[in-house]
mmCIF file of C-alpha atoms in Angstrom:
data_model
loop_
_atom_site.group_PDB
_atom_site.id
_atom_site.type_symbol
_atom_site.label_atom_id
_atom_site.label_comp_id
_atom_site.label_asym_id
_atom_site.label_seq_id
_atom_site.Cartn_x
_atom_site.Cartn_y
_atom_site.Cartn_z
ATOM 1 C CA MET A 1 0.180 -0.287 -0.067
ATOM 2 C CA ALA A 2 1.096 3.364 -0.301
ATOM 3 C CA GLN A 3 2.989 5.198 2.029
ATOM 4 C CA PRO A 4 2.095 9.045 2.260
ATOM 5 C CA VAL A 5 4.599 12.161 1.027
ATOM 6 C CA GLU A 6 4.708 14.541 4.595
ATOM 7 C CA SER A 7 5.268 17.926 5.073
ATOM 8 C CA PRO A 8 7.521 18.975 8.276
ATOM 9 C CA GLU A 9 4.431 19.815 10.349
ATOM 10 C CA VAL A 10 2.861 16.347 9.787
ATOM 11 C CA SER A 11 2.658 14.433 13.360
ATOM 12 C CA VAL A 12 3.871 10.523 13.333
ATOM 13 C CA ASN A 13 1.111 8.713 11.938
ATOM 14 C CA ALA A 14 -0.401 11.396 10.313
ATOM 15 C CA ALA A 15 -1.612 10.098 7.094
ATOM 16 C CA SER A 16 -2.284 12.895 3.866
ATOM 17 C CA LYS A 17 -5.828 12.728 1.510
ATOM 18 C CA ASP A 18 -6.473 8.481 1.217
ATOM 19 C CA THR A 19 -6.437 7.927 -2.530
ATOM 20 C CA TRP A 20 -6.763 3.968 -1.732
ATOM 21 C CA SER A 21 -10.159 2.559 -2.040
ATOM 22 C CA ALA A 22 -9.850 -1.446 -0.693
ATOM 23 C CA SER A 23 -13.147 -2.317 -3.071
ATOM 24 C CA THR A 24 -10.928 -0.611 -5.839
ATOM 25 C CA TYR A 25 -7.823 -2.048 -5.169
ATOM 26 C CA ASN A 26 -8.823 -6.149 -4.226
ATOM 27 C CA ASN A 27 -10.786 -5.799 -8.426
ATOM 28 C CA THR A 28 -7.432 -4.518 -9.797
ATOM 29 C CA ALA A 29 -4.762 -5.880 -8.075
ATOM 30 C CA SER A 30 -6.130 -8.843 -5.795
ATOM 31 C CA PHE A 31 -2.467 -10.593 -7.471
ATOM 32 C CA VAL A 32 -1.207 -9.340 -4.772
ATOM 33 C CA TYR A 33 -1.997 -11.556 -2.386
ATOM 34 C CA SER A 34 -2.962 -14.025 -3.692
ATOM 35 C CA PRO A 35 -1.053 -17.052 -2.567
ATOM 36 C CA ALA A 36 0.810 -17.467 -6.088
ATOM 37 C CA PHE A 37 2.814 -14.424 -5.887
ATOM 38 C CA THR A 38 2.759 -14.993 -1.463
ATOM 39 C CA SER A 39 4.317 -18.133 -0.802
ATOM 40 C CA VAL A 40 7.430 -17.566 -1.071
ATOM 41 C CA VAL A 41 7.867 -13.807 1.022
ATOM 42 C CA LEU A 42 5.493 -16.059 3.467
ATOM 43 C CA SER A 43 7.734 -18.786 4.178
ATOM 44 C CA LEU A 44 10.941 -17.038 4.160
ATOM 45 C CA LEU A 45 8.989 -14.775 7.165
ATOM 46 C CA ASP A 46 8.789 -17.968 8.677
ATOM 47 C CA ALA A 47 5.799 -17.304 11.720
ATOM 48 C CA LYS A 48 5.480 -19.754 14.406
ATOM 49 C CA PRO A 49 2.790 -20.295 17.083
ATOM 50 C CA GLY A 50 2.691 -17.982 19.494
ATOM 51 C CA GLU A 51 5.173 -14.841 18.131
ATOM 52 C CA LYS A 52 4.561 -11.718 17.161
ATOM 53 C CA ILE A 53 4.508 -9.987 14.233
ATOM 54 C CA ILE A 54 3.442 -5.942 12.550
ATOM 55 C CA ASP A 55 2.309 -6.371 9.737
ATOM 56 C CA ILE A 56 3.987 -2.726 7.015
ATOM 57 C CA GLY A 57 1.265 -1.724 4.642
ATOM 58 C CA CYS A 58 -1.219 -5.015 5.787
ATOM 59 C CA GLY A 59 -4.047 -3.471 3.195
ATOM 60 C CA SER A 60 -7.123 -4.758 3.716
ATOM 61 C CA GLY A 61 -5.791 -7.642 5.537
ATOM 62 C CA GLU A 62 -5.517 -11.756 3.359
ATOM 63 C CA VAL A 63 -1.995 -11.213 4.166
ATOM 64 C CA THR A 64 -2.161 -10.258 7.850
ATOM 65 C CA ARG A 65 -4.652 -12.970 8.293
ATOM 66 C CA GLU A 66 -3.061 -15.841 6.878
ATOM 67 C CA ILE A 67 0.191 -15.092 9.613
ATOM 68 C CA GLN A 68 -2.095 -14.803 11.976
ATOM 69 C CA ARG A 69 -2.955 -18.027 11.036
ATOM 70 C CA LEU A 70 0.138 -19.591 11.631
ATOM 71 C CA VAL A 71 0.597 -18.057 14.690
ATOM 72 C CA GLY A 72 -2.081 -19.346 16.321
ATOM 73 C CA ALA A 73 -4.354 -18.097 19.027
ATOM 74 C CA ALA A 74 -1.290 -18.024 21.290
ATOM 75 C CA GLY A 75 0.516 -15.276 19.061
ATOM 76 C CA LEU A 76 -0.417 -11.823 17.609
ATOM 77 C CA VAL A 77 -0.833 -9.702 14.425
ATOM 78 C CA VAL A 78 -0.824 -5.933 14.224
ATOM 79 C CA GLY A 79 -1.443 -4.535 10.699
ATOM 80 C CA MET A 80 -0.583 -0.923 9.877
ATOM 81 C CA ASP A 81 -1.021 0.725 6.860
ATOM 82 C CA SER A 82 -1.238 4.503 5.315
ATOM 83 C CA SER A 83 -5.193 4.366 3.839
ATOM 84 C CA GLU A 84 -7.668 4.686 6.113
ATOM 85 C CA SER A 85 -9.473 2.854 4.117
ATOM 86 C CA MET A 86 -7.478 -0.680 4.109
ATOM 87 C CA VAL A 87 -7.150 -0.183 7.751
ATOM 88 C CA SER A 88 -11.382 -0.227 7.814
ATOM 89 C CA GLN A 89 -11.124 -3.444 5.627
ATOM 90 C CA CYS A 90 -8.433 -4.968 7.211
ATOM 91 C CA LYS A 91 -11.016 -4.567 10.652
ATOM 92 C CA GLN A 92 -13.680 -6.292 8.802
ATOM 93 C CA ASN A 93 -11.535 -8.895 8.036
ATOM 94 C CA GLY A 94 -11.048 -9.861 11.462
ATOM 95 C CA LEU A 95 -8.252 -8.472 12.176
ATOM 96 C CA GLU A 96 -8.207 -7.330 15.907
ATOM 97 C CA HIS A 97 -5.519 -4.858 16.072
ATOM 98 C CA ALA A 98 -4.441 -2.648 13.253
ATOM 99 C CA PHE A 99 -3.688 1.657 12.697
ATOM 100 C CA VAL A 100 -3.510 3.952 10.253
ATOM 101 C CA GLY A 101 0.605 5.260 10.076
ATOM 102 C CA ASP A 102 3.001 5.949 7.735
ATOM 103 C CA ALA A 103 6.287 3.328 7.522
ATOM 104 C CA GLN A 104 8.783 6.234 7.171
ATOM 105 C CA ASP A 105 7.207 7.097 10.104
ATOM 106 C CA PHE A 106 5.342 5.539 12.722
ATOM 107 C CA GLU A 107 4.563 4.252 16.481
ATOM 108 C CA VAL A 108 2.486 1.475 17.542
ATOM 109 C CA PRO A 109 -0.689 4.025 18.718
ATOM 110 C CA ALA A 110 -0.765 4.798 22.728
ATOM 111 C CA ASP A 111 -3.873 3.519 23.505
ATOM 112 C CA PHE A 112 -2.163 0.022 22.178
ATOM 113 C CA PRO A 113 -1.726 -2.304 24.755
ATOM 114 C CA GLY A 114 1.888 -2.007 25.812
ATOM 115 C CA HIS A 115 2.497 -5.512 25.163
ATOM 116 C CA LEU A 116 1.386 -4.724 21.287
ATOM 117 C CA ARG A 117 4.057 -1.339 21.493
ATOM 118 C CA GLY A 118 7.623 -3.088 21.263
ATOM 119 C CA GLY A 119 9.245 -6.364 21.319
ATOM 120 C CA PHE A 120 7.881 -7.858 18.022
ATOM 121 C CA ASP A 121 9.275 -11.094 16.904
ATOM 122 C CA ALA A 122 9.199 -10.636 13.509
ATOM 123 C CA VAL A 123 8.078 -6.529 11.046
ATOM 124 C CA PHE A 124 7.351 -7.815 7.413
ATOM 125 C CA SER A 125 6.271 -6.834 4.813
ATOM 126 C CA ASN A 126 4.656 -7.314 1.488
ATOM 127 C CA ALA A 127 4.163 -4.883 -2.060
ATOM 128 C CA ALA A 128 4.182 -1.775 0.330
ATOM 129 C CA LEU A 129 7.541 -0.298 0.622
ATOM 130 C CA HIS A 130 8.466 0.208 -2.903
ATOM 131 C CA TRP A 131 6.433 3.712 -1.637
ATOM 132 C CA CYS A 132 8.892 4.855 0.973
ATOM 133 C CA LYS A 133 10.434 6.767 -1.827
ATOM 134 C CA ARG A 134 10.888 10.321 0.991
ATOM 135 C CA LYS A 135 12.656 8.432 3.629
ATOM 136 C CA PRO A 136 13.352 4.295 2.892
ATOM 137 C CA GLU A 137 15.396 4.204 6.015
ATOM 138 C CA GLY A 138 12.647 6.044 7.763
ATOM 139 C CA VAL A 139 11.081 2.619 7.636
ATOM 140 C CA LEU A 140 13.980 0.116 9.135
ATOM 141 C CA THR A 141 14.582 3.075 12.176
ATOM 142 C CA CYS A 142 10.863 2.541 13.082
ATOM 143 C CA ALA A 143 11.350 -0.885 12.215
ATOM 144 C CA ARG A 144 14.831 -1.312 14.990
ATOM 145 C CA ARG A 145 12.651 0.921 17.690
ATOM 146 C CA ILE A 146 9.839 -1.668 17.606
ATOM 147 C CA LEU A 147 11.827 -5.419 17.318
ATOM 148 C CA LYS A 148 13.274 -7.530 20.145
ATOM 149 C CA PRO A 149 16.870 -8.198 19.837
ATOM 150 C CA GLY A 150 17.383 -11.029 17.596
ATOM 151 C CA GLY A 151 14.001 -10.018 15.528
ATOM 152 C CA ARG A 152 13.630 -10.702 12.289
ATOM 153 C CA PHE A 153 12.738 -7.860 9.304
ATOM 154 C CA VAL A 154 11.097 -9.759 6.612
ATOM 155 C CA ILE A 155 9.685 -8.564 3.265
ATOM 156 C CA GLU A 156 9.395 -8.317 -0.129
ATOM 157 C CA MET A 157 8.989 -4.933 -2.696
ATOM 158 C CA GLY A 158 9.530 -3.509 -5.777
ATOM 159 C CA GLY A 159 13.036 -3.887 -6.376
ATOM 160 C CA LEU A 160 15.750 -2.532 -9.327
ATOM 161 C CA MET A 161 13.726 -2.848 -13.217
ATOM 162 C CA ASN A 162 10.223 -3.446 -11.646
ATOM 163 C CA CYS A 163 7.530 -2.955 -14.060
ATOM 164 C CA VAL A 164 10.182 -2.642 -16.946
ATOM 165 C CA GLY A 165 8.266 -0.879 -20.335
ATOM 166 C CA VAL A 166 5.727 0.749 -18.321
ATOM 167 C CA ARG A 167 7.454 2.971 -16.025
ATOM 168 C CA ALA A 168 10.062 4.540 -18.195
ATOM 169 C CA THR A 169 7.321 4.889 -20.791
ATOM 170 C CA LEU A 170 5.445 7.203 -18.207
ATOM 171 C CA HIS A 171 8.183 9.368 -17.730
ATOM 172 C CA LYS A 172 8.642 9.231 -21.711
ATOM 173 C CA VAL A 173 4.844 10.293 -22.436
ATOM 174 C CA LEU A 174 4.868 13.103 -18.915
ATOM 175 C CA ARG A 175 8.395 14.325 -20.802
ATOM 176 C CA THR A 176 6.549 14.956 -23.671
ATOM 177 C CA LYS A 177 3.986 16.932 -21.926
ATOM 178 C CA GLY A 178 6.447 19.152 -20.076
ATOM 179 C CA TYR A 179 6.331 17.359 -16.619
ATOM 180 C CA ASN A 180 8.627 16.400 -14.904
ATOM 181 C CA PRO A 181 8.311 12.539 -14.594
ATOM 182 C CA ASP A 182 11.350 12.429 -11.822
ATOM 183 C CA GLU A 183 9.770 14.665 -9.742
ATOM 184 C CA LEU A 184 6.403 12.780 -9.779
ATOM 185 C CA ASP A 185 7.544 9.432 -9.715
ATOM 186 C CA PRO A 186 6.287 7.765 -6.811
ATOM 187 C CA TRP A 187 8.542 4.787 -6.818
ATOM 188 C CA TYR A 188 11.588 3.453 -4.760
ATOM 189 C CA PHE A 189 12.840 0.295 -6.536
ATOM 190 C CA PRO A 190 16.301 -0.024 -4.689
ATOM 191 C CA SER A 191 19.151 -2.680 -5.894
ATOM 192 C CA ILE A 192 20.284 -4.995 -4.156
ATOM 193 C CA GLU A 193 23.816 -3.239 -3.006
ATOM 194 C CA ASP A 194 22.082 -0.336 -2.249
ATOM 195 C CA TYR A 195 19.416 -1.552 -0.227
ATOM 196 C CA ARG A 196 22.314 -4.240 1.658
ATOM 197 C CA GLU A 197 23.569 -1.002 2.371
ATOM 198 C CA LEU A 198 21.042 0.609 4.355
ATOM 199 C CA LEU A 199 20.145 -2.529 6.288
ATOM 200 C CA GLU A 200 23.944 -2.938 7.487
ATOM 201 C CA SER A 201 23.428 0.893 8.311
ATOM 202 C CA ALA A 202 20.214 0.812 10.672
ATOM 203 C CA GLY A 203 22.528 -2.755 12.353
ATOM 204 C CA PHE A 204 20.550 -5.077 10.503
ATOM 205 C CA GLU A 205 22.481 -8.457 9.659
ATOM 206 C CA VAL A 206 21.240 -9.536 6.046
ATOM 207 C CA GLN A 207 20.331 -13.580 5.981
ATOM 208 C CA HIS A 208 18.795 -12.908 2.960
ATOM 209 C CA ILE A 209 18.225 -10.458 -0.818
ATOM 210 C CA SER A 210 17.071 -11.365 -3.752
ATOM 211 C CA LEU A 211 16.169 -9.876 -7.300
ATOM 212 C CA ASN A 212 13.565 -12.064 -8.715
ATOM 213 C CA PRO A 213 11.263 -11.059 -11.747
ATOM 214 C CA ARG A 214 7.880 -12.177 -11.975
ATOM 215 C CA ILE A 215 5.598 -11.951 -15.064
ATOM 216 C CA THR A 216 2.342 -10.585 -13.861
ATOM 217 C CA PRO A 217 -0.852 -11.177 -15.684
ATOM 218 C CA LEU A 218 -3.203 -8.025 -15.430
ATOM 219 C CA ASN A 219 -6.778 -8.483 -14.287
ATOM 220 C CA GLY A 220 -7.655 -6.045 -16.172
ATOM 221 C CA GLN A 221 -6.070 -3.742 -18.795
ATOM 222 C CA LEU A 222 -2.971 -1.713 -18.239
ATOM 223 C CA ILE A 223 -4.918 1.064 -17.932
ATOM 224 C CA ASP A 224 -7.142 -0.235 -15.518
ATOM 225 C CA TRP A 225 -3.535 -0.994 -13.692
ATOM 226 C CA LEU A 226 -2.505 2.876 -14.621
ATOM 227 C CA ARG A 227 -6.388 4.465 -12.826
ATOM 228 C CA LEU A 228 -4.772 2.024 -9.809
ATOM 229 C CA PHE A 229 -1.121 2.259 -9.305
ATOM 230 C CA CYS A 230 -0.392 5.900 -11.370
ATOM 231 C CA ARG A 231 -3.695 8.366 -11.542
ATOM 232 C CA PRO A 232 -3.459 9.275 -7.766
ATOM 233 C CA HIS A 233 0.709 9.587 -7.650
ATOM 234 C CA PHE A 234 2.193 10.351 -10.626
ATOM 235 C CA LEU A 235 -0.446 12.282 -12.105
ATOM 236 C CA ALA A 236 -2.119 13.686 -9.023
ATOM 237 C CA GLU A 237 -2.463 17.341 -9.988
ATOM 238 C CA MET A 238 -3.534 16.384 -13.154
ATOM 239 C CA ALA A 239 -7.026 17.413 -15.063
ATOM 240 C CA ASP A 240 -9.141 13.663 -15.178
ATOM 241 C CA GLU A 241 -9.351 14.700 -19.518
ATOM 242 C CA GLU A 242 -5.472 15.574 -19.093
ATOM 243 C CA ALA A 243 -4.432 12.134 -17.138
ATOM 244 C CA GLU A 244 -6.587 10.084 -19.040
ATOM 245 C CA GLU A 245 -5.113 10.659 -22.090
ATOM 246 C CA ILE A 246 -1.918 10.284 -20.580
ATOM 247 C CA MET A 247 -2.457 6.333 -19.684
ATOM 248 C CA SER A 248 -4.282 6.152 -22.674
ATOM 249 C CA THR A 249 -1.590 7.212 -24.699
ATOM 250 C CA VAL A 250 1.329 5.179 -22.173
ATOM 251 C CA GLN A 251 -1.120 1.923 -22.780
ATOM 252 C CA ASP A 252 -0.830 2.157 -26.792
ATOM 253 C CA ILE A 253 2.900 2.416 -26.615
ATOM 254 C CA CYS A 254 2.707 -0.428 -23.907
ATOM 255 C CA ARG A 255 0.426 -2.973 -26.169
ATOM 256 C CA ILE A 256 2.947 -4.133 -28.561
ATOM 257 C CA ASP A 257 4.707 -5.835 -25.609
ATOM 258 C CA CYS A 258 2.039 -5.826 -22.712
ATOM 259 C CA MET A 259 -0.446 -7.668 -24.684
ATOM 260 C CA ASP A 260 -1.423 -10.683 -26.444
ATOM 261 C CA SER A 261 -3.231 -12.290 -28.628
ATOM 262 C CA ARG A 262 -5.692 -12.505 -26.912
ATOM 263 C CA GLY A 263 -6.205 -9.324 -25.690
ATOM 264 C CA ARG A 264 -4.770 -10.377 -21.743
ATOM 265 C CA TRP A 265 -2.159 -7.514 -20.555
ATOM 266 C CA THR A 266 1.106 -8.788 -18.775
ATOM 267 C CA MET A 267 3.395 -6.760 -17.552
ATOM 268 C CA MET A 268 7.454 -7.248 -15.013
ATOM 269 C CA TYR A 269 7.633 -7.031 -11.950
ATOM 270 C CA THR A 270 10.800 -7.504 -9.999
ATOM 271 C CA ARG A 271 10.411 -8.035 -6.404
ATOM 272 C CA LEU A 272 13.810 -7.794 -3.887
ATOM 273 C CA ARG A 273 12.806 -10.314 -0.852
ATOM 274 C CA VAL A 274 14.646 -9.668 2.238
ATOM 275 C CA VAL A 275 15.779 -11.107 5.782
ATOM 276 C CA ALA A 276 17.845 -9.514 7.351
ATOM 277 C CA ILE A 277 18.521 -10.226 11.889
ATOM 278 C CA LEU A 278 18.376 -6.818 13.736
ATOM 279 C CA LYS A 279 21.867 -7.065 16.162
ATOM 280 C CA SER A 280 21.750 -7.071 19.722
ATOM 281 C CA ALA A 281 23.172 -4.085 20.787
ATOM 282 C CA PRO A 282 27.315 -4.831 21.902
#
């Protein structure tokens, strides 16, 4: 899920305008939390009965509930997302403890029970941290604060070459319209080397880090994906007519690479997977 762009005056856990709709996300991008695409990162998490785990960017809670099942009645799972719509749906889906916050600068709310405000066995995240372009190191600062020594940081996010082709086309079309796409681009897709450096600087020992290309069939047309993931971010300040024209142009250019003979659309995702352990203080 997206993480908000925060001004210096915004307090911890404050969210900007909620641009996400849980129902639209689930209709257009349910592949994000499908078992086929989450089994590997859940295997890396290796959640055990009785563990306490926080899911950063929990969305509407489908993967979070699977973690809850894995830790069992003796365990605890907390969800956090930047979107009030997503957190509301997550609670409706059965997660008791969830809150709105910015992954780059958050604290577990003060009204949560004390045992849910720290000492986590693991920080988990799937398909969320690539929205943390403003302050990616802030995610690790927050994780370090709430993990117990030896706790795990287990994530999957967009990495180098994620959305290859589509992203470049967006940049090209925006330039032809007089915009600076580097300023508008909301995504952070790091290389292995860049993210390893962040982890080690934050006091984590990297056990696993890899980039994994993944062919990703879309639920509809490319323009549906663009409306969900780009309209509220890349194209947020544009009038509807101009935004639709840009997205339609991007779809037309990408058709040759992303649409098959039966009209089915596919994108190339590249996922950065990480397992890192918080070092104990010397």
